[in-house]
Coordinates of C-alpha atoms in Angstrom, one line a residue:
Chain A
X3 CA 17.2 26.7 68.4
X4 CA 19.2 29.0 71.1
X5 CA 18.5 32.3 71.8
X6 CA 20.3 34.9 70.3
X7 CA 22.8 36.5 72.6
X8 CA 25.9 39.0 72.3
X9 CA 29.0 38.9 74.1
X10 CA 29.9 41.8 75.6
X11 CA 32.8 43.6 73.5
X12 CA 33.3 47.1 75.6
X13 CA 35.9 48.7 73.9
X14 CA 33.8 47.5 70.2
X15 CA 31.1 48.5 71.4
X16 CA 32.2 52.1 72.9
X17 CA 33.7 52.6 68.9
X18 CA 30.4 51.4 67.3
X19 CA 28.2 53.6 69.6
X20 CA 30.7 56.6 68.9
X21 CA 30.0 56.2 65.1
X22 CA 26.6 56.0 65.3
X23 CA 26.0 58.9 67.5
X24 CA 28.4 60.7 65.0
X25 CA 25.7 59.9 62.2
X26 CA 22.6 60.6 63.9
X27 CA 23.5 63.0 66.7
X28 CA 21.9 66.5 65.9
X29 CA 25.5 68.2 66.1
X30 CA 28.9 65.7 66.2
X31 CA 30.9 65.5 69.4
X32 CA 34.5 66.0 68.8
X33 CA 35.5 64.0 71.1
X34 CA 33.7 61.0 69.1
X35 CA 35.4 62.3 66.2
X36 CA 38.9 62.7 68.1
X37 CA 38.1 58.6 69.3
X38 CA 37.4 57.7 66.0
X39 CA 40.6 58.5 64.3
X40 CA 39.8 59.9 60.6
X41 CA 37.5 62.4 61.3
X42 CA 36.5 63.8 57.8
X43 CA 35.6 60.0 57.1
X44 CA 33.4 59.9 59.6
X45 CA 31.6 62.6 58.8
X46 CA 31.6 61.3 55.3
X47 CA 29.3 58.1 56.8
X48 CA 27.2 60.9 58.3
X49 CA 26.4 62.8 55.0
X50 CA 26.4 59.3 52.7
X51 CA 24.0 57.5 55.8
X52 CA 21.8 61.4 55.9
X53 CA 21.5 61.5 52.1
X54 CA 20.5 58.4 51.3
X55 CA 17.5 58.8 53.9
X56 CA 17.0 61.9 52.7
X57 CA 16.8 61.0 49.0
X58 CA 14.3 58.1 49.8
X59 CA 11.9 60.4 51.7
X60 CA 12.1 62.8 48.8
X61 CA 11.4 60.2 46.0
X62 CA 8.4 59.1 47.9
X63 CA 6.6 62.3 48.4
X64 CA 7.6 64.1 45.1
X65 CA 4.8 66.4 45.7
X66 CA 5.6 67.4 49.2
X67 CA 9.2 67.7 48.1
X68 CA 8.2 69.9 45.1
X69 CA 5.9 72.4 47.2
X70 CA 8.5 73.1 49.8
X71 CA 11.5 72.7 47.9
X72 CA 14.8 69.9 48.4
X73 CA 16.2 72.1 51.0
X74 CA 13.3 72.6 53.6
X75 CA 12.3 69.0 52.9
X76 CA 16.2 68.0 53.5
X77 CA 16.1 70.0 56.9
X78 CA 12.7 68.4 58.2
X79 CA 14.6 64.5 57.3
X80 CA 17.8 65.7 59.0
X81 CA 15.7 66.9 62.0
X82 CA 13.7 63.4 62.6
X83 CA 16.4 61.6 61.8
X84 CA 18.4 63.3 64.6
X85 CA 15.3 62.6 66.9
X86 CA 14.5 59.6 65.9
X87 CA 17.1 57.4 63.7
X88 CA 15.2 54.8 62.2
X89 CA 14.1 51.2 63.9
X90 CA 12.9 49.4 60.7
X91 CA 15.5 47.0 58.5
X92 CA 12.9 47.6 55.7
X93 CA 14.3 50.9 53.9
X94 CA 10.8 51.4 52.6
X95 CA 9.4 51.8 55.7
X96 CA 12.1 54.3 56.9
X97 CA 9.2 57.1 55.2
X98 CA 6.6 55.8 57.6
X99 CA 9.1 56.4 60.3
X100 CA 10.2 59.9 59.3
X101 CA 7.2 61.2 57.8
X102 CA 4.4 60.2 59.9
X103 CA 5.2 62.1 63.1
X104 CA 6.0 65.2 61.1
X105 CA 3.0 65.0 58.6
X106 CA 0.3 67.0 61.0
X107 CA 2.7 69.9 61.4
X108 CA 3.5 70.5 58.1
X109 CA 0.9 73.0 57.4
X110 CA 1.7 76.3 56.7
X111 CA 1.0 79.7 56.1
X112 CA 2.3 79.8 52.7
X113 CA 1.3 75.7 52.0
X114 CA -2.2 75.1 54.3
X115 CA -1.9 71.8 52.3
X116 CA 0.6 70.3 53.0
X117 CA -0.4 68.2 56.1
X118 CA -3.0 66.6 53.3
X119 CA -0.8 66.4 50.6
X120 CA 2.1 64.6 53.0
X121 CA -0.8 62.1 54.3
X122 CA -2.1 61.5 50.5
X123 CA 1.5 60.9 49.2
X124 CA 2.5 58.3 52.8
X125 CA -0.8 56.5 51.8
X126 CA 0.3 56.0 48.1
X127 CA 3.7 55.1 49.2
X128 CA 2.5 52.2 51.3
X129 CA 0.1 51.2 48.9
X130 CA 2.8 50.3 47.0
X131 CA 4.3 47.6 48.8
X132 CA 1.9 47.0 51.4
X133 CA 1.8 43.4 52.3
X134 CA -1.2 42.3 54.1
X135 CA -3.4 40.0 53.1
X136 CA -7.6 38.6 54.5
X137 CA -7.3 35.4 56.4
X138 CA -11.0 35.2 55.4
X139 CA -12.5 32.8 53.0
X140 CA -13.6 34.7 50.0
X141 CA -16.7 34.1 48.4
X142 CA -18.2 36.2 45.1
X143 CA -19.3 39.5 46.5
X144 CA -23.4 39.1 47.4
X145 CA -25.0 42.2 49.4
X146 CA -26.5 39.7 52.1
X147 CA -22.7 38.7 53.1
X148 CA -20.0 40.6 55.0
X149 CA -17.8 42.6 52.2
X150 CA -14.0 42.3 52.7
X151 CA -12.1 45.5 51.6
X152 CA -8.4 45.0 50.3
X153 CA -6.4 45.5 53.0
X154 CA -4.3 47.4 51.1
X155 CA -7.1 50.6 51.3
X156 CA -6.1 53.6 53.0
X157 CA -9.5 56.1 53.8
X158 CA -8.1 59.5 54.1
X159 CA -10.5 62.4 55.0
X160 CA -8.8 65.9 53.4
X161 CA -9.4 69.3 54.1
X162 CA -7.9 70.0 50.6
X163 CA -8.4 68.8 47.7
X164 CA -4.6 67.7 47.0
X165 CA -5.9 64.3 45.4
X166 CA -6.9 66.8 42.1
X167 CA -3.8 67.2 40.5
X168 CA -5.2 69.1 37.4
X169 CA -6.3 71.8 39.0
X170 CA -6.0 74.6 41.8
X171 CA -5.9 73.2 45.3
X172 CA -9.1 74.1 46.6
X173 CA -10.4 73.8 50.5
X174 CA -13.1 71.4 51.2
X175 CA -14.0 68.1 52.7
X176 CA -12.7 65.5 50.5
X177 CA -13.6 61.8 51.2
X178 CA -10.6 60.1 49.2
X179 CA -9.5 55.4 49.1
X180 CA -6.0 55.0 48.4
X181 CA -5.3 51.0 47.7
X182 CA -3.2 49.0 45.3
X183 CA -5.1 47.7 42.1
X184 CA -5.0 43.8 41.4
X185 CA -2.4 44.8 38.4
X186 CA 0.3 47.0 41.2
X187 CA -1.4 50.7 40.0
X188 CA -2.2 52.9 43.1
X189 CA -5.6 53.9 42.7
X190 CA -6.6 57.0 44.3
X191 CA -10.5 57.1 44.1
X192 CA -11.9 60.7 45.6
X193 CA -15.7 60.2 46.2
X194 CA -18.8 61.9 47.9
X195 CA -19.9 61.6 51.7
X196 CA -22.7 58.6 51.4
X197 CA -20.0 56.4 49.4
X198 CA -17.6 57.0 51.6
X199 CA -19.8 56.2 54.8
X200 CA -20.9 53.3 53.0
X201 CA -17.5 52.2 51.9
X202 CA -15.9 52.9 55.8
X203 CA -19.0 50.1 56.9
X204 CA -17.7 47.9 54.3
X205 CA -14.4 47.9 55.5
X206 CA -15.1 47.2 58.8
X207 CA -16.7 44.3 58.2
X208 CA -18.9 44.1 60.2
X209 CA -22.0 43.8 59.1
X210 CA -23.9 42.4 56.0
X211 CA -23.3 44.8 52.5
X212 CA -26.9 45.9 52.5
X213 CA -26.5 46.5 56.3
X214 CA -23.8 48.3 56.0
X215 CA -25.3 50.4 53.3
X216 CA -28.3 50.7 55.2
X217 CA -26.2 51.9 58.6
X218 CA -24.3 53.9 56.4
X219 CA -27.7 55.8 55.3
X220 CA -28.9 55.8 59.3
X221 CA -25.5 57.7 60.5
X222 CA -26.0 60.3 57.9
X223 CA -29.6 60.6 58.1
X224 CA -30.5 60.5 55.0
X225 CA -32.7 57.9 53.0
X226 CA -30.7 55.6 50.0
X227 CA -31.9 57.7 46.8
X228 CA -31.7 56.1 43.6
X229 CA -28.8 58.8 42.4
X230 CA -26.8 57.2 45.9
X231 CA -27.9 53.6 44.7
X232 CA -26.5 54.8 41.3
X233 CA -23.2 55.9 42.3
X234 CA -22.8 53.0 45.0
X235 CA -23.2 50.6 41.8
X236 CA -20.7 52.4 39.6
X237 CA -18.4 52.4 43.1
X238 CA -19.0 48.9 43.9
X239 CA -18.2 47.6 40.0
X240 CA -15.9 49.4 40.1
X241 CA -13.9 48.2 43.3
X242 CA -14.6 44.3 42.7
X243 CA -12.9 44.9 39.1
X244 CA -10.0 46.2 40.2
X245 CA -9.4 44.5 43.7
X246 CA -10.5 47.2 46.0
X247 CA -13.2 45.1 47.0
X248 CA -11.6 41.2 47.5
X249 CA -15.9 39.5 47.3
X250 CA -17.2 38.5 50.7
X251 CA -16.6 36.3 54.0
X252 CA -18.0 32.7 53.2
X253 CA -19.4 33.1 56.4
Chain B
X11 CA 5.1 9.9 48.3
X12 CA 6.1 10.7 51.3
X13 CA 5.3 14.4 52.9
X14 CA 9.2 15.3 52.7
X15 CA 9.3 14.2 48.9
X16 CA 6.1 16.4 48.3
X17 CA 8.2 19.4 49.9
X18 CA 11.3 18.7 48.3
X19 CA 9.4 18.5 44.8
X20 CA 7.6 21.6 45.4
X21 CA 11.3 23.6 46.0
X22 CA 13.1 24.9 43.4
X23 CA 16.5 23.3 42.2
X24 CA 19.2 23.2 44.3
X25 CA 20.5 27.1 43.6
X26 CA 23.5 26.7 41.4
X27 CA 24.0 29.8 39.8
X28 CA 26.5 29.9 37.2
X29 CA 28.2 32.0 35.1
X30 CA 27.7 36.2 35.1
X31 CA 24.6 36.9 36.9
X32 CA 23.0 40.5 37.6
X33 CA 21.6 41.7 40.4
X34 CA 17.5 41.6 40.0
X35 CA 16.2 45.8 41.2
X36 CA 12.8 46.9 39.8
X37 CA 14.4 49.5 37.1
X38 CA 16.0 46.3 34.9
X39 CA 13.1 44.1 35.6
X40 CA 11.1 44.7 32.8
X41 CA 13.8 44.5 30.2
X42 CA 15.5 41.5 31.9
X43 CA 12.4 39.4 31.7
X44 CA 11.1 40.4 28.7
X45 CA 14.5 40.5 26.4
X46 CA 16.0 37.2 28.7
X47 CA 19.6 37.4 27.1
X48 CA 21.1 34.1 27.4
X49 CA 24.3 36.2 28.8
X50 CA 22.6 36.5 32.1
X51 CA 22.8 33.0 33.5
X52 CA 21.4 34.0 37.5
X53 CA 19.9 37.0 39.4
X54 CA 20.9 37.9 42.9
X55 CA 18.1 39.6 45.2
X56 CA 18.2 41.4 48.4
X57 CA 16.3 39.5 51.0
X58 CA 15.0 42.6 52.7
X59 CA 13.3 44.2 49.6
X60 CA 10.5 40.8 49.0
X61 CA 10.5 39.9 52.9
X62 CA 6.9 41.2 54.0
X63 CA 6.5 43.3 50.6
X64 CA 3.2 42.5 48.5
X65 CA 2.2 44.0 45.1
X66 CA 4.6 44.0 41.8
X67 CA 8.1 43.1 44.4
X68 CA 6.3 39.8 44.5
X69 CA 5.4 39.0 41.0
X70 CA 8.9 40.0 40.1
X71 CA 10.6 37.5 42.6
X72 CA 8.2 35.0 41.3
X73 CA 8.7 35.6 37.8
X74 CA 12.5 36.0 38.8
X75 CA 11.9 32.2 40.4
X76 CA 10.6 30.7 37.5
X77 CA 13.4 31.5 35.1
X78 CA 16.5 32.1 36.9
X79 CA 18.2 30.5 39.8
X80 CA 18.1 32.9 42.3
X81 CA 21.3 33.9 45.1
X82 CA 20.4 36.2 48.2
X83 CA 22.4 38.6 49.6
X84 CA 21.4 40.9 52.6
X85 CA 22.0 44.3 53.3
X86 CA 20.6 44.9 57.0
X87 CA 22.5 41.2 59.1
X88 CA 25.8 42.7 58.9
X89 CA 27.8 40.6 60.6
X90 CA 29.2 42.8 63.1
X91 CA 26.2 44.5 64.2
X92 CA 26.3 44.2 68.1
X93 CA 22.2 44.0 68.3
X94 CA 21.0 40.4 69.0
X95 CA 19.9 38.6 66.3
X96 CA 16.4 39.3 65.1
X97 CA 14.3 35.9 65.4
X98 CA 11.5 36.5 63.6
X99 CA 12.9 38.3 60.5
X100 CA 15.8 35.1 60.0
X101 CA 12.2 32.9 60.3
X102 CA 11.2 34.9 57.0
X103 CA 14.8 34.7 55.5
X104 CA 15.2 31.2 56.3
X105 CA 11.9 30.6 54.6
X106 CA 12.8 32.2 51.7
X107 CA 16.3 30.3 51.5
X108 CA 14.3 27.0 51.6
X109 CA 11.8 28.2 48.7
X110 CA 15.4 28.6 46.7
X111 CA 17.1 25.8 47.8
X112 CA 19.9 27.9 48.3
X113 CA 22.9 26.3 49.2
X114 CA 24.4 30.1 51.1
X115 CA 23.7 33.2 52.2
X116 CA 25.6 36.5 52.4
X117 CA 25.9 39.1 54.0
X118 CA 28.7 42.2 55.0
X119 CA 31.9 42.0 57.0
X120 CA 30.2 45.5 58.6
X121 CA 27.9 46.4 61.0
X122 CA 24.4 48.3 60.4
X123 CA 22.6 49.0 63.1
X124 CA 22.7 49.3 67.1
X125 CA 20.7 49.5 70.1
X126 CA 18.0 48.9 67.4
X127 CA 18.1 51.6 65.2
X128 CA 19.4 51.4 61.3
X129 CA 22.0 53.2 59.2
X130 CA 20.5 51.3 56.3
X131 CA 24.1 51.6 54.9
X132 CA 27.5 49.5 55.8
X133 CA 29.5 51.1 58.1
X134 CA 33.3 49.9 58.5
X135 CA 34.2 47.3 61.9
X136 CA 37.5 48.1 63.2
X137 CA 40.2 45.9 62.7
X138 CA 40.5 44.2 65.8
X139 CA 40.5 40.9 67.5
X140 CA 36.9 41.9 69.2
X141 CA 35.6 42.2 65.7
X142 CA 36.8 38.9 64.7
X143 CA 35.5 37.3 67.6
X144 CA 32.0 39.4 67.2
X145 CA 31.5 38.6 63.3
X146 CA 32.7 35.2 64.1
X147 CA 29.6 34.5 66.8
X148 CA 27.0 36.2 64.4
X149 CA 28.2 34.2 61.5
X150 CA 27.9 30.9 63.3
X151 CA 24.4 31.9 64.9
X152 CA 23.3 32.9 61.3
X153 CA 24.4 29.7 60.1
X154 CA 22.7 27.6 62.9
X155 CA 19.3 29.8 62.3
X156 CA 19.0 29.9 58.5
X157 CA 20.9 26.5 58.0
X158 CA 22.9 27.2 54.9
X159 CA 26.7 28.3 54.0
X160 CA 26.6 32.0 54.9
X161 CA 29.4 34.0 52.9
X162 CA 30.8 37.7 54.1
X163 CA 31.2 40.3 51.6
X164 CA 34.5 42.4 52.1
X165 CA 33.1 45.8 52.6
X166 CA 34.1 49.0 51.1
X167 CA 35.4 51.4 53.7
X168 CA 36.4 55.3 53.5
X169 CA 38.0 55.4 57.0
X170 CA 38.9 53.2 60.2
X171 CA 37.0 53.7 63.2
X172 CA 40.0 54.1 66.2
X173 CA 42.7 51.9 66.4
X174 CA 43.3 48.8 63.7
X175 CA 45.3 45.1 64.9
X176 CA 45.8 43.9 62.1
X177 CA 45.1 45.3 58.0
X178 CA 41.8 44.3 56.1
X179 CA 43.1 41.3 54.5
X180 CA 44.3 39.7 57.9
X181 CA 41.1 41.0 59.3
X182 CA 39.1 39.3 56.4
X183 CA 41.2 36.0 57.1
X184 CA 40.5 35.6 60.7
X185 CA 36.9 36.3 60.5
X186 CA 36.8 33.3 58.0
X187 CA 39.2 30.8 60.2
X188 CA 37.1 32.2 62.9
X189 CA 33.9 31.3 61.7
X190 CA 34.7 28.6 59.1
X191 CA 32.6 30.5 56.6
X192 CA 33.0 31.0 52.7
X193 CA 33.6 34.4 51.0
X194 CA 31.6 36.3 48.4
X195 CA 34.7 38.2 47.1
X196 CA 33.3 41.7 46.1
X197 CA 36.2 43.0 43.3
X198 CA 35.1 46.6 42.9
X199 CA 35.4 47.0 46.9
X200 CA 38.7 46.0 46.3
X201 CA 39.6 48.0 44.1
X202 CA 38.0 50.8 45.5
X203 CA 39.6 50.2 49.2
X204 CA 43.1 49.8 47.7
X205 CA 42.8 53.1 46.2
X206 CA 41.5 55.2 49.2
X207 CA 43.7 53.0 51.5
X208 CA 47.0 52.4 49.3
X209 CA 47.4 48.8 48.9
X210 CA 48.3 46.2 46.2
X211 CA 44.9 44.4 45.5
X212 CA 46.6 42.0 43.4
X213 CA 48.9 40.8 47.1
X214 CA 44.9 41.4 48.5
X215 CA 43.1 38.8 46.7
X216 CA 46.4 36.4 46.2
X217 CA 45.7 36.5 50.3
X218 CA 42.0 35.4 50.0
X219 CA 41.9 31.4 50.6
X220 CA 40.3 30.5 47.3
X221 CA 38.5 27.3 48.5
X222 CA 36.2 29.7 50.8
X223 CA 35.2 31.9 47.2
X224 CA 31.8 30.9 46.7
X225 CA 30.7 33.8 44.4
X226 CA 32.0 37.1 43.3
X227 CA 31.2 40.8 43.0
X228 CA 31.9 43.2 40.1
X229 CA 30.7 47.0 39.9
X230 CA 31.1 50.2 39.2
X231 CA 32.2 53.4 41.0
X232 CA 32.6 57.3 41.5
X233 CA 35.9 59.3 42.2
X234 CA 35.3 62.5 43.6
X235 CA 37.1 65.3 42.9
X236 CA 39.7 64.9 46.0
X237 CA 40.6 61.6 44.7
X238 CA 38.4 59.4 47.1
X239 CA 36.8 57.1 45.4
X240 CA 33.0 56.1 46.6
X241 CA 30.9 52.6 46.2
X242 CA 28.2 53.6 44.3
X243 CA 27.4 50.9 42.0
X244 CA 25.7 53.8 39.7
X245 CA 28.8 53.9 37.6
X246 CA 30.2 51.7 34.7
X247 CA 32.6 48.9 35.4
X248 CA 36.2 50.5 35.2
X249 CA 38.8 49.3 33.4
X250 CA 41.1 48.4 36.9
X251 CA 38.3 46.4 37.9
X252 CA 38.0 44.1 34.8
X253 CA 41.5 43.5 35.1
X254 CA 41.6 43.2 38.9
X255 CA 38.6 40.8 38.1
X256 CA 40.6 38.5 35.8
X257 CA 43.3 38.0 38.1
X258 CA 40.9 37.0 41.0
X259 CA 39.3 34.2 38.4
X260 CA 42.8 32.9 38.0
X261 CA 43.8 32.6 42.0
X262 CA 40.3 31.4 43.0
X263 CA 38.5 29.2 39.9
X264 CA 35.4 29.6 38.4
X265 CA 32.6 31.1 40.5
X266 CA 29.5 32.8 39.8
X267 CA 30.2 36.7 39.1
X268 CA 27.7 39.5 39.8
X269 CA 27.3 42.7 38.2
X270 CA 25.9 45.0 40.6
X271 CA 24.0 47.8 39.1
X272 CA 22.3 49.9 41.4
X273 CA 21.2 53.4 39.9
X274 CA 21.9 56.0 37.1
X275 CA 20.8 53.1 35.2
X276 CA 22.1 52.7 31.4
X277 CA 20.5 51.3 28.4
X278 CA 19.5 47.6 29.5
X279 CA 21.9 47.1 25.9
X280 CA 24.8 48.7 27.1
X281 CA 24.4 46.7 31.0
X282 CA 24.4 43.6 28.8
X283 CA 27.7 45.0 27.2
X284 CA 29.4 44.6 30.8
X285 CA 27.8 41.3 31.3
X286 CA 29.3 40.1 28.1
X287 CA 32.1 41.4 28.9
X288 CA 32.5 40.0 31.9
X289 CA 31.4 36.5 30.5
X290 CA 34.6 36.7 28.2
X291 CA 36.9 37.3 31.0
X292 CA 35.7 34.2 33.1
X293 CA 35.8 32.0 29.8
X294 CA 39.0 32.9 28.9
X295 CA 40.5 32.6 32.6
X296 CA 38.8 28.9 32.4
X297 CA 40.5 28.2 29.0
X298 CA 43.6 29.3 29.7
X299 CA 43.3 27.0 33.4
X300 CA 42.4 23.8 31.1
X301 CA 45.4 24.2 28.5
X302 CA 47.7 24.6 31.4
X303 CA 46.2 21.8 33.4
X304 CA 46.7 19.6 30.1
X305 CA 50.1 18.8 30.7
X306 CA 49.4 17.4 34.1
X307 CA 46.9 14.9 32.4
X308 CA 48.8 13.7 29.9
X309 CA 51.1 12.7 32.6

């Protein structure tokens, strides 16, 4: 099969890059619009190309959209996308694109949040259509085998507690698991500082289940109580009923 | 059997979408599959929303798979982009073709993205003889690489970027001598460009060479309050269309028609409606095409 190659169309390709830098320029150059002819149409692309972007971002971080309000989120999509237009052909990525640069600066003031609440909502987001998949041979899970995690599982460490939504956003440490259920729900599973050291050893893979529960233990200095070996059941049941946990490398 | 047998009986049927067919988004899904009305005889899909996507996209396709023949049609290979083809995203696409069997591809007479960044929206090629030549290379480089028919979609447009050669129709005609490629005949955009541009789109789709139609597009639209009317595909089917629609069925024959639905979403009873609707159009166009052919048989 050949190589993909363009021939070189100057005056085609002077028009097309005039368009696009009237769409995603920060402010439009006249002179692109005067070169372009109709120039109320071309700024009609710009405002149908802005909005659409703009209405994705907002449908995926409803939350994030509802805090700071449609305008201020409209202003922070217009501003990436004049930095940064996107590079993915997938529109559901495009919210990775815009949002993940921007995310750590969103904190405010007035919304000390929102940094967390931007990061919880990405996490959901590409939960949702996240496509990757173990190349290891699955076996039923068995605590002297390595675990395989879905990849699917976002670990997010919060300094708020934005994965409560029934009451007052509180400041803490939050250890929260974001992944897609075997039946397409994004399940968003907020638990306590030995699961979550025991579920990050788990995920890497690395070592055995009981090893891992066992290095998880060592890192935090503390011994495995029957209240942690409790809760690590409940967790563990819980995750290999509803594909969190995939079972365990055959080897 | 031999290895290629084994493939060819693990494929689905050669695609042959017939009839009305709707296009497949994740807000009809549920009803589509569960109520499957026997008006809805195809669904159409946009490559780019299953390629690499896991969870309920994927069930749906498959589901989609295993009771409808299923057409693609792109949104991001416009086929005047200027960016180099992207190899390993056609890979994906052309696997997905072969899954169908699919016997074409389309994609839009516009251009998307440059220097590697997307509009994610169609924006409009001039009208010139660089154009031609441009969506004429892609074309044939899309057909080598995905090794089906591809078919261009005439694009809606709200304004011309610098200086036009020739009109759209003439544009659309080259491109397709050009490339020796078949049409997918989108109706509504049309409609819509002979509104905002003042043409006849009657003398428009009389100009289409009908043995290129290999499917057709039908949707709705919104008219501002200036007058300019804008592709939305959130709006019903308008009356201009159906009729617009009847007199392309006559000048090209029967091909599959697809109503495009793609938000402010109605009762799945009242889509159906324009399905139906549709359906009666393109059987009595056939009808009326047999009775008159009759006398030619007799003799």
């Amino acid at each position: 099969m050949s190589t993909s190659t363009r021939t070189v169309e100057p005056d085609l390709d002077r028009t097309l890059a005039s368009f696009e830098r009237a769409i995603f320029a920060p402010t439009v150059d006249e002179a692109d619009l005067r070169a372009l002819g109709s120039r109320d149409r071309v700024l009609l692309y710009r405002e149908l190309v802005r909005s659409r972007l703009r209405d994705l971002v907002a449908s995926a971080l409803p939350r994030v959209t509802t805090t700071i309000g449609r305008p201020a989120l409209d202003r922070l999509v217009d501003q990436r996308l004049s930095h940064a237009p996107p590079t993915t052909r997938f529109f559901r990525e495009v919210v990775l694109e815009v949002v993940d640069p921007i995310a750590p600066g969103l904190a405010s003031e007035a919304h000390p949040h929102l940094d967390d609440l931007a990061r919880l909502e990405l996490a959901q987001w590409r939960a949702i259509w996240d496509d990757r998949t173990t190349d290891a041979t699955l076996v039923e899970f068995d605590f002297g085998k390595r675990p395989v995690v879905s990849p699917t599982m976002t670990r997010l460490e919060l300094d708020h507690s934005v994965h409560l939504t029934d009451r007052p956003i509180e400041r803490g440490r939050f250890h929260v698991a974001v992944y897609r259920r075997r039946d397409h729900v994004i399940e968003t599973r907020w638990m306590n500082g030995p699961l979550a050291a025991i579920l990050d050893q788990w995920r890497a893979g690395e070592l055995s289940a009981i090893d891992g529960v066992r290095a998880a233990m060592s890192s935090l200095g503390r011994e495995p109580t029957p209240e942690i070996v409790d809760q690590m059941s409940s967790l563990l049941a819980e995750l290999l009923e509803r594909g969190g946990l995939l079972g365990c490398r055959a080897q | 059997m031999t290895r290629s047998d084994d493939e060819r009986t693990k494929r689905a049927p050669t695609q042959r979408a017939h009839g009305v067919g709707l296009g497949l988004r994740h807000e009809l899904s549920r009803d589509l599959f569960e109520a499957r009305p026997a008006e809805v005889g195809w669904v159409e899909i946009h490559p780019e929303n299953f390629i690499g996507r896991g969870g309920s996209f994927a069930s749906m396709l498959d589901e989609a798979r295993a009771r409808y023949d299923v057409v693609t049609h792109g949104l991001t290979q416009c086929v005047g982009s200027p960016d180099p083809l992207d190899a390993t995203y056609l890979r994906s696409l052309r696997e997905l073709l072969r899954r169908q069997n699919a016997r074409w591809h389309s994609e839009h007479l516009a251009w998307g993205n440059l220097g590697g960044r997307f509009s994610h929206d169609l924006l409009p090629l001039p009208f010139t003889r660089a154009a031609v030549r441009r969506a004429a290379e892609t074309i044939r480089e899309l057909r080598e690489r995905l090794e089906v028919d591809i078919a261009i979609e005439n694009a809606s447009y709200y304004g011309h970027p610098g200086e036009a050669e020739m009109n759209e129709i003439e544009f659309l005609g080259e491109v397709l001598e050009a490339a020796d490629c078949k049409v997918l005949l989108d109706v509504n955009n049309v409609w819509v460009n002979s509104k905002n541009h003042g043409f006849d789109p009657r003398a428009y789709v009389s100009r289409v060479p009908a043995e290129r139609v290999v499917q057709l597009h039908v949707a709705g639209h919104f008219v501002r309050t200036d007058g300019l009317i804008i592709d939305t595909h959130a709006e019903p089917v308008c009356e201009g269309v159906y009729t617009l629609l009847e007199h392309t069925l006559a000048h090209v024959g029967e091909v599959p028609i697809l109503l495009e639905r793609d938000g402010n979403y109605p009762a799945f009873s009242t889509l159906l409606d324009e399905v139906r609707r549709l359906d009666a159009i393109r059987t009595r166009v056939r009808d009326e095409a047999r009775i008159s052919a009759l006398p030619e048989i007799r003799a």
